[in-house]
Coordinates of C-alpha atoms and ligand atoms in Angstrom, one line a residue:
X314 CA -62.1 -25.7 -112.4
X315 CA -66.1 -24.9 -112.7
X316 CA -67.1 -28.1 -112.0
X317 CA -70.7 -29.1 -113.5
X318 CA -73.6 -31.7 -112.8
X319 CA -74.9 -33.4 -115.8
X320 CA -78.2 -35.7 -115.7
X321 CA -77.5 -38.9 -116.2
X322 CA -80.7 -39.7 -118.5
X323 CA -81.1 -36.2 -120.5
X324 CA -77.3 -34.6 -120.3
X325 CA -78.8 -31.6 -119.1
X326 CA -76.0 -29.9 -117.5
X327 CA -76.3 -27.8 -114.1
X328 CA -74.1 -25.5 -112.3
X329 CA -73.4 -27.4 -108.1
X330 CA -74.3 -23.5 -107.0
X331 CA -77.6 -23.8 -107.7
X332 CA -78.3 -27.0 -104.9
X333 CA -80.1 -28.4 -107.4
X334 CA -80.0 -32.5 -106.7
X335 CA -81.7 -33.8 -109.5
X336 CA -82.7 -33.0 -113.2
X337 CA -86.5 -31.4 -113.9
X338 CA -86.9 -35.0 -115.7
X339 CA -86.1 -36.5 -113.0
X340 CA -82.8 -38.2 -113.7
X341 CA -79.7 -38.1 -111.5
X342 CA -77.1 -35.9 -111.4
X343 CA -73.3 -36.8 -112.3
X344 CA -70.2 -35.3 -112.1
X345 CA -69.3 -33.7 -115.7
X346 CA -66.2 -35.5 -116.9
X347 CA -63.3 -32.7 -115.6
X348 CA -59.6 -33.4 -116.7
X349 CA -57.0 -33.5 -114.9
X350 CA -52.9 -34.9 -115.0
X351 CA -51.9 -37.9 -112.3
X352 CA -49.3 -39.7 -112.2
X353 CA -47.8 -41.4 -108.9
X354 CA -45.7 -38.3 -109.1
X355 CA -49.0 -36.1 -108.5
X356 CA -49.3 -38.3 -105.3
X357 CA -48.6 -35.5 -102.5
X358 CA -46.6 -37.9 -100.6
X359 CA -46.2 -36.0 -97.4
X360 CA -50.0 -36.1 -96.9
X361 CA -51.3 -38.8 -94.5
X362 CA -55.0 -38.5 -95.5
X363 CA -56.6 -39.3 -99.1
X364 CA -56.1 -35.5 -99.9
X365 CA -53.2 -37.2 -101.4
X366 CA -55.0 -37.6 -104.5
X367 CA -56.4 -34.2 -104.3
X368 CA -55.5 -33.7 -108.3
X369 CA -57.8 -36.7 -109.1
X370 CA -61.0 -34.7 -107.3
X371 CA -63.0 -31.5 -108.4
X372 CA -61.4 -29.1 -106.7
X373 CA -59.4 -26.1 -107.7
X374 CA -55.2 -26.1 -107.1
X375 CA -55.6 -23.1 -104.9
X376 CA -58.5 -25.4 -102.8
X377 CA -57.3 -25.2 -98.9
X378 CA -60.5 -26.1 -96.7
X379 CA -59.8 -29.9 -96.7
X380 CA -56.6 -28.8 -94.7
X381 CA -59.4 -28.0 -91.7
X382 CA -61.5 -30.7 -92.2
X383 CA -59.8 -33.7 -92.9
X384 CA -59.2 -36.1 -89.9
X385 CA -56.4 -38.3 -91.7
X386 CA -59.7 -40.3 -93.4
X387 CA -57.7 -42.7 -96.0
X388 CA -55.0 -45.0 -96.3
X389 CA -56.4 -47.9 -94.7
X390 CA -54.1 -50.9 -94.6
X391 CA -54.3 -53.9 -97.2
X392 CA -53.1 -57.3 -95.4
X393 CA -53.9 -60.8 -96.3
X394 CA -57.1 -62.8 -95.0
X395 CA -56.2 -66.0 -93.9
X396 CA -53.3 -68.6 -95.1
X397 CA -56.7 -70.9 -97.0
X398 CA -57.5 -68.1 -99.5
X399 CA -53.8 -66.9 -100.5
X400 CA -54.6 -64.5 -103.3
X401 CA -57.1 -62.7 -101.1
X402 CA -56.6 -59.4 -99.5
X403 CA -58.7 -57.1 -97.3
X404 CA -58.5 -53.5 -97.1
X405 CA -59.1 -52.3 -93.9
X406 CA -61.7 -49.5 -94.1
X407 CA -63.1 -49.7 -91.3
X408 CA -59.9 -47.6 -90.1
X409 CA -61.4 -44.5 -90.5
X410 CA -62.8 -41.7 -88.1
X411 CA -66.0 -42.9 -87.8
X412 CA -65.3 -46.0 -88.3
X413 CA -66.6 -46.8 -91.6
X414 CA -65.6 -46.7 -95.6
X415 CA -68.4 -43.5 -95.9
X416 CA -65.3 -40.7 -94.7
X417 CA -64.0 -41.0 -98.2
X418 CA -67.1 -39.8 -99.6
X419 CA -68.4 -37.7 -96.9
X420 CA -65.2 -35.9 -96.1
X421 CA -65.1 -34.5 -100.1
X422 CA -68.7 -33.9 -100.3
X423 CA -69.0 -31.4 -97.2
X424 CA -65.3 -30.2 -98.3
X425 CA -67.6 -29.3 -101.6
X426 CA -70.4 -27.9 -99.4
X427 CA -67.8 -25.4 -97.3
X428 CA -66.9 -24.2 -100.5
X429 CA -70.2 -23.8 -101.8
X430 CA -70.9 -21.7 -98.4
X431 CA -73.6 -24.2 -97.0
X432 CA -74.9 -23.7 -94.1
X433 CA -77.0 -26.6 -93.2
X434 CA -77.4 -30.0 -95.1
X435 CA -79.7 -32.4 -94.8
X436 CA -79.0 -36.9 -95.1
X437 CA -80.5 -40.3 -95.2
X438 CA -78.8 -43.2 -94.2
X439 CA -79.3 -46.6 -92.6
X440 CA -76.4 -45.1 -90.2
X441 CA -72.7 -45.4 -91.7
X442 CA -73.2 -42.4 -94.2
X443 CA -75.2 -40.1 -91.7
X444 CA -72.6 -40.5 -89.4
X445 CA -70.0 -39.8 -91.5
X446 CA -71.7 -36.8 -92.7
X447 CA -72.7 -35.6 -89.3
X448 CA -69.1 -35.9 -88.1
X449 CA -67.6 -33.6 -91.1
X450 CA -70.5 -31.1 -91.0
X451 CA -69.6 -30.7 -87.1
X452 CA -66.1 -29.9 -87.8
X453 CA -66.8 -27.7 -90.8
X454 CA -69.6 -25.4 -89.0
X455 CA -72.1 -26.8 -91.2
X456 CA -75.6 -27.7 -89.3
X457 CA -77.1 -31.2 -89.7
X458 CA -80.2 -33.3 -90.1
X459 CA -79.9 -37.1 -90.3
X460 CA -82.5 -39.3 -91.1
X461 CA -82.3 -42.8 -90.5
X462 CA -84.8 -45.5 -90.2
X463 CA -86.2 -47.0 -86.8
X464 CA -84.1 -50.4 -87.1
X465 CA -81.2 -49.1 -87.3
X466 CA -78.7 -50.0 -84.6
X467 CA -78.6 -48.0 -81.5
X468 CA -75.1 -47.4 -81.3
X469 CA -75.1 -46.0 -84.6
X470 CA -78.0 -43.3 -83.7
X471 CA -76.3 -42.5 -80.8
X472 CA -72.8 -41.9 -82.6
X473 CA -74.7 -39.7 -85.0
X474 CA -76.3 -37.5 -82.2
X475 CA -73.1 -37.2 -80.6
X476 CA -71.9 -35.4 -83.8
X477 CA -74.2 -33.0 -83.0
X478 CA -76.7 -33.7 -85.5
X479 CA -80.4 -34.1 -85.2
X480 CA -81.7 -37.7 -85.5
X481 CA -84.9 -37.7 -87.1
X482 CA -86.0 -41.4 -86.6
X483 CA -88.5 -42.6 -89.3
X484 CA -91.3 -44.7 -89.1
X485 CA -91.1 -47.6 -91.1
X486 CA -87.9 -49.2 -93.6
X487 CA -85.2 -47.3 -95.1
X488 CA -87.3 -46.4 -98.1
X489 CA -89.5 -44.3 -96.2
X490 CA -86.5 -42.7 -94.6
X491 CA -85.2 -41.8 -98.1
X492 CA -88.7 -40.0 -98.8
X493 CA -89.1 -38.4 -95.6
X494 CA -85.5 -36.7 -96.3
X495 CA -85.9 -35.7 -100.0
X496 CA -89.5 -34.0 -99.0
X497 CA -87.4 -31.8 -96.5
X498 CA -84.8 -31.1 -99.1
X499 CA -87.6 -30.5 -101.6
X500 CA -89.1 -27.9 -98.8
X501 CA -85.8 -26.5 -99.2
X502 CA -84.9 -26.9 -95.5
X503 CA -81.0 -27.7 -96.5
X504 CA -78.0 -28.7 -98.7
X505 CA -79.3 -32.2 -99.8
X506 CA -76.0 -34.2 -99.2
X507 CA -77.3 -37.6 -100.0
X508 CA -74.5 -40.0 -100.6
X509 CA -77.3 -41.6 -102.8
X510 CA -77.8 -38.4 -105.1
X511 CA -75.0 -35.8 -104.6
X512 CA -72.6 -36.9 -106.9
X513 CA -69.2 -35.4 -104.9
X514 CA -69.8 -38.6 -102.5
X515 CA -68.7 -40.6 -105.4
X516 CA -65.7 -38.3 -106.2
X517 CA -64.4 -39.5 -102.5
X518 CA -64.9 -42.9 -102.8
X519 CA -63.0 -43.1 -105.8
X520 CA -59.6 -43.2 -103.8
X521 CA -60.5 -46.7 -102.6
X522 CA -59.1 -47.5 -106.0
X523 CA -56.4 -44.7 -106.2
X524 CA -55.2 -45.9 -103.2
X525 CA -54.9 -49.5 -104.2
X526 CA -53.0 -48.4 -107.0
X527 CA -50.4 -47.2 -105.4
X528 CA -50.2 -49.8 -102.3
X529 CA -49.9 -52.4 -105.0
X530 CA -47.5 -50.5 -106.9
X531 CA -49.2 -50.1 -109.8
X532 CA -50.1 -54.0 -110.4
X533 CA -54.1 -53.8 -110.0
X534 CA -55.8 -56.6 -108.7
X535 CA -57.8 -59.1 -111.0
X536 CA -61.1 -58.4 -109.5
X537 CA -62.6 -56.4 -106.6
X538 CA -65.1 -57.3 -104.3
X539 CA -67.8 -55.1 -103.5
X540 CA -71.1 -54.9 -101.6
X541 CA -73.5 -53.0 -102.6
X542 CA -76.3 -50.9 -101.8
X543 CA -77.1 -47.9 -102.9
X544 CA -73.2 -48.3 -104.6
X545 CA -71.2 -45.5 -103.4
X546 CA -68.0 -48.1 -103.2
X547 CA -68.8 -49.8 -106.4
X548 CA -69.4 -46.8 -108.5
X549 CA -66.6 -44.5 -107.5
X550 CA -64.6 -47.6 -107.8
X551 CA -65.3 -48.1 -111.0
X552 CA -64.9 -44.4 -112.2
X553 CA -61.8 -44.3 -110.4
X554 CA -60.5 -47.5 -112.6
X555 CA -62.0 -46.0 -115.6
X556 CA -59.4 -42.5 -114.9
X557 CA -56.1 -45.2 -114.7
X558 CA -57.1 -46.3 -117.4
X559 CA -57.5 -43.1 -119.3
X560 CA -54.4 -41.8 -117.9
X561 CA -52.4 -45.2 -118.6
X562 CA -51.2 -45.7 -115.5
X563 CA -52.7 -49.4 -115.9
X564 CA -53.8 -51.8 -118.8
X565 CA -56.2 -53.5 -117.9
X566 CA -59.7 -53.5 -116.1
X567 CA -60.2 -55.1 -113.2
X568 CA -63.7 -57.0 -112.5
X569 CA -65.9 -55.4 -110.0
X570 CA -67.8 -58.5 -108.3
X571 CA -70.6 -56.7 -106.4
X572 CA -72.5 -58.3 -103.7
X573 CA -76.1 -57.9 -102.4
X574 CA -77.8 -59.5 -99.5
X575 CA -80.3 -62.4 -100.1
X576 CA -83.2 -61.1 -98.8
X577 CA -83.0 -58.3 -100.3
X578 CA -81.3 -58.2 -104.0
X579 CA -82.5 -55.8 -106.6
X580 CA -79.4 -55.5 -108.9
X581 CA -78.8 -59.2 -108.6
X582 CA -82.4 -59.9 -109.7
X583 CA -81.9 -57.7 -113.2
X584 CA -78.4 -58.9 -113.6
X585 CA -79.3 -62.6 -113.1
X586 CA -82.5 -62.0 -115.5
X587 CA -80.3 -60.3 -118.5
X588 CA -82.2 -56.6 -117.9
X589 CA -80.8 -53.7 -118.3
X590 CA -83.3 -52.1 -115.5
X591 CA -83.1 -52.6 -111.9
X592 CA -86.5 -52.5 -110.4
X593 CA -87.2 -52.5 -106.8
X594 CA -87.9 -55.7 -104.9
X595 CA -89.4 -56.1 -101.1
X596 CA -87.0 -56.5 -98.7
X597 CA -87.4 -59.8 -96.9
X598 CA -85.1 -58.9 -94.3
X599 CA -81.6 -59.2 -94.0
X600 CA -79.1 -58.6 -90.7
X601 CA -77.0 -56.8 -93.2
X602 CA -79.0 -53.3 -93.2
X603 CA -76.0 -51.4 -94.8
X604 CA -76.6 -53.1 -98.2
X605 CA -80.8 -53.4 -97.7
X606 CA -81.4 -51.2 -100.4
X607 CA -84.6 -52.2 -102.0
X608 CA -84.7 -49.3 -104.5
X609 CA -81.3 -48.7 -105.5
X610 CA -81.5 -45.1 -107.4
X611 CA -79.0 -45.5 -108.8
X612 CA -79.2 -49.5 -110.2
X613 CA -78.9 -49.4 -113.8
X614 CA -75.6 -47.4 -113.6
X615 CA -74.1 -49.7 -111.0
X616 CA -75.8 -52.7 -113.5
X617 CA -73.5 -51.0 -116.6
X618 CA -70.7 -50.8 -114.4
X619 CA -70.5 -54.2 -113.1
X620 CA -71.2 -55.3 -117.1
X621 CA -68.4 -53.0 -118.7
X622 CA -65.6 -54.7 -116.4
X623 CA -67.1 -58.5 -117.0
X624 CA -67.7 -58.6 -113.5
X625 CA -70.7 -60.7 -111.7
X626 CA -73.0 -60.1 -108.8
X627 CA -73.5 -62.8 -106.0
X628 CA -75.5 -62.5 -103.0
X629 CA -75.2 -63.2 -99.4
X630 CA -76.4 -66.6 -97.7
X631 CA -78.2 -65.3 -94.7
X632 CA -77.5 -68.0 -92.6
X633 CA -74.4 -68.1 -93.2
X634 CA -73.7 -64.3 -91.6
X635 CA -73.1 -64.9 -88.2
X636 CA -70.5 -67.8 -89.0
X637 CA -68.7 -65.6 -91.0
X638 CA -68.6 -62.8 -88.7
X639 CA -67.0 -65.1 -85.4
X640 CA -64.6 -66.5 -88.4
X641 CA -63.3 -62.9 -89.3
X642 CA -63.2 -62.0 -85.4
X643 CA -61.3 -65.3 -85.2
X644 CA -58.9 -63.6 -87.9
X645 CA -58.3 -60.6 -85.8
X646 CA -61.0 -58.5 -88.0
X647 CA -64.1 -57.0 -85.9
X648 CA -66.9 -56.2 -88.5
X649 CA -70.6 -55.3 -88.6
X650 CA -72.6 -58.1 -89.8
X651 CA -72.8 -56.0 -93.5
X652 CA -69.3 -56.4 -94.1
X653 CA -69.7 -60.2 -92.6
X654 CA -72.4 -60.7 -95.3
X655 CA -69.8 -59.7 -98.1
X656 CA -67.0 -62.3 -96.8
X657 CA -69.9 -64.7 -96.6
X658 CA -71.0 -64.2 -99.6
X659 CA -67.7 -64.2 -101.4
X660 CA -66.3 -67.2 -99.9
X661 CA -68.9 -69.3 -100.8
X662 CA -68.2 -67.8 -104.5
X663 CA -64.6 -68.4 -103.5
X664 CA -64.6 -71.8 -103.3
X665 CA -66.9 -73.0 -106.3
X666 CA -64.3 -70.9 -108.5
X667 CA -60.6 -71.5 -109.8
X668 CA -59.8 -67.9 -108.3
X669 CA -56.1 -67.5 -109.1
X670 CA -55.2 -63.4 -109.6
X671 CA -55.2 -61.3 -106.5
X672 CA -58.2 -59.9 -105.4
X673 CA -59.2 -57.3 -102.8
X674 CA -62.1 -57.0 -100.8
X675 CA -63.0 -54.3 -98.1
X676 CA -64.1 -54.5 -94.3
X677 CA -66.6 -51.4 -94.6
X678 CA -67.4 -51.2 -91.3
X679 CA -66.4 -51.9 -87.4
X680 CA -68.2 -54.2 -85.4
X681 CA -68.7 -52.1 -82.0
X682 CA -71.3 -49.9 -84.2
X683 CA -73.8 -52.9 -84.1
X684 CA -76.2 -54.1 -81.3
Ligands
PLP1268 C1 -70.8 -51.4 -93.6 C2 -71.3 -51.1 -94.9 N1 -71.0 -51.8 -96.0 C3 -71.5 -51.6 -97.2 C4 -72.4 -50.6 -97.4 C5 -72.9 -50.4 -98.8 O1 -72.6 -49.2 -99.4 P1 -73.5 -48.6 -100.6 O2 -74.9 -48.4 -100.1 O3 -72.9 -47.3 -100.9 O4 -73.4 -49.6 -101.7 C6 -72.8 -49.8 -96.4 C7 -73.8 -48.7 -96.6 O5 -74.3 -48.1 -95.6 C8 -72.3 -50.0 -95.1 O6 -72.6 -49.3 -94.0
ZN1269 ZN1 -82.4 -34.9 -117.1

């Protein structure tokens, strides 16, 4: 297929054999635009996992290493949230084998480092994403170092250990974490497979949105619901949506509604102030560390998505977080306090607006991962 990188600031191209994870100017690296044919005929309907959509990723048709790696990540119920909010729907991705949304990305990224012949990468997280890589490196041989920083829940470290990882735990926030990580992959001690850099992550989190399309049978939602941190949901959403549309399997483009955490809310700051940049912020503190992202590297692109689709960013009361996770226990729905923070945020949105298409949010992650 000879899939290549491309920065996202110069268009300097790059070849994913080379493990390079960013341009010499310093800009991020994308997935060069590949073409392929789908249809819901393409959908490999005898295929519990989301390798179903394995003509809408970068792999080659004679590509057979997901077949040992894949743990049946994917195809994560949609079912309605409560009688009060009848257009709203929650996908439940939380239903995966670690337990959070970060299989769908992780899962495709190491499938891309087997076939690169990796033998040992290298990730920061604030604990999702290092577990999910840890778990997939395990089962594909591959030898792993996750960073993560020292408040992050115990249960997650723990989970990430039992992988068979090594936990390096860093002193200080999650942007410390991030640096400690890149200088190792900048030592050259492994496969950088940052869900924040490595573009492949975003390739797997575009079935979020191939799979809505074909639970909803076609008929996309009017807006989706997003929180965002770093914006591995949001952004492989969005080129997922951007593919239907090329291929015409749907008309129209939904609205990507992002949401941050109050205390700490980069993309929500630029958006709210009409820039085009996202700039980092402090981080107040928020019980919603999966979305604490004070740098977001990659901002301005999740800024243009949210723009192109007319979409909006809102942020998450923080007192209202706790509330909102008993309510969605009360529902039947156990979720970390991240995903509570979305809801929270969202309802609050929810009421103050005439909402009448269907829209879909997701419950990222279970609630027996946090203290
Ligand atoms: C439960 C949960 N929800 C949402 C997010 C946000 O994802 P992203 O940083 O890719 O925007 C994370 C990230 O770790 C998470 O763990
Ligand atoms: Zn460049």
């Amino acid at each position: 297929m000879g899939i290549k990188y491309v920065c996202n600031e110069c268009g300097k191209k790059y070849d994913p054999k080379t493990l390079v994870f960013k341009c010499t100017c310093g800009g991020l690296l994308n997935i060069k635009k590949f073409h392929f044919k789908f249809s819901k005929k393409d959908i490999m309907h005898n295929e519990w996992s989301l390798f179903r959509y394995i003509k809408t990723l970068p792999f080659d048709d004679n590509f057979n290493l997901w077949r040992d790696i894949s743990m049946g990540e994917g195809l994560t119920p949609i079912v309605p949230l409560d009688k009060n909010y009848p257009n709203l729907l929650v996908k439940m991705d939380y239903m995966m084998p670690t337990s959070s949304f970060k299989d769908r990305g992780a899962v495709v990224l190491i499938c891309k480092a087997k076939e690169l012949g990796i033998k040992k990468v290298i990730q920061d997280s604030s604990g999702n994403a290092g577990t999910s890589i840890a778990a997939y490196a395990n089962r594909s041989g591959i030898q792993c170092d996750i960073y993560v920083p020292e408040n992050t829940s115990p249960k997650k470290i723990k989970q990430i250990a039992s992988h068979g990882a090594t936990v390096h735990v860093i002193k200080g926030n999650r942007e410390d974490t991030a640096r400690e990580a890149l200088k190792a992959a900048e030592r050259g001690d492994g496969f950088y497979a940052s869900h924040v850099y490595n573009p492949f992550f975003y390739q797997g989190t575009k079935t979020y949105v191939y799979e809505i399309y074909e639970q909803l049978n076609g008929e996309m939602p009017e807006a989706l619901v997003i929180p965002v941190g770093n914006g591995t949901l949001l952004l492989g959403s969005y080129y997922a949506l951007k593919e239907l549309l090329e291929l015409n399997l749907i008309t129209k483009m939904p609205k990507l509604i992002a949401v941050q955490a109050n205390g700490c809310a980069p993309i929500y700051k630029a958006f709210k102030e009409g820039k085009d940049t996202v700039k980092q912020v402090t981080n107040i503190g928020t019980l919603a560390e999966g979305i604490a992202i004070a740098d977001p590297k990659r901002g301005n692109q999740i800024l243009k998505a949210i723009k192109y689709t007319k979409g909006k960013i809102i942020t998450a009361p923080e007192d209202k977080i706790i509330e909102t996770k008993e309510y969605l226990a009360q529902k039947g729905f156990y979720v970390e306090p991240t995903t509570a923070a979305t809801f929270a945020g969202f309802l609050d949105y929810y009421k103050e607006n005439d909402l009448k298409g269907k829209i879909v949010i997701p419950l990222c992650g279970c609630g027996l991962k946090s203290s």
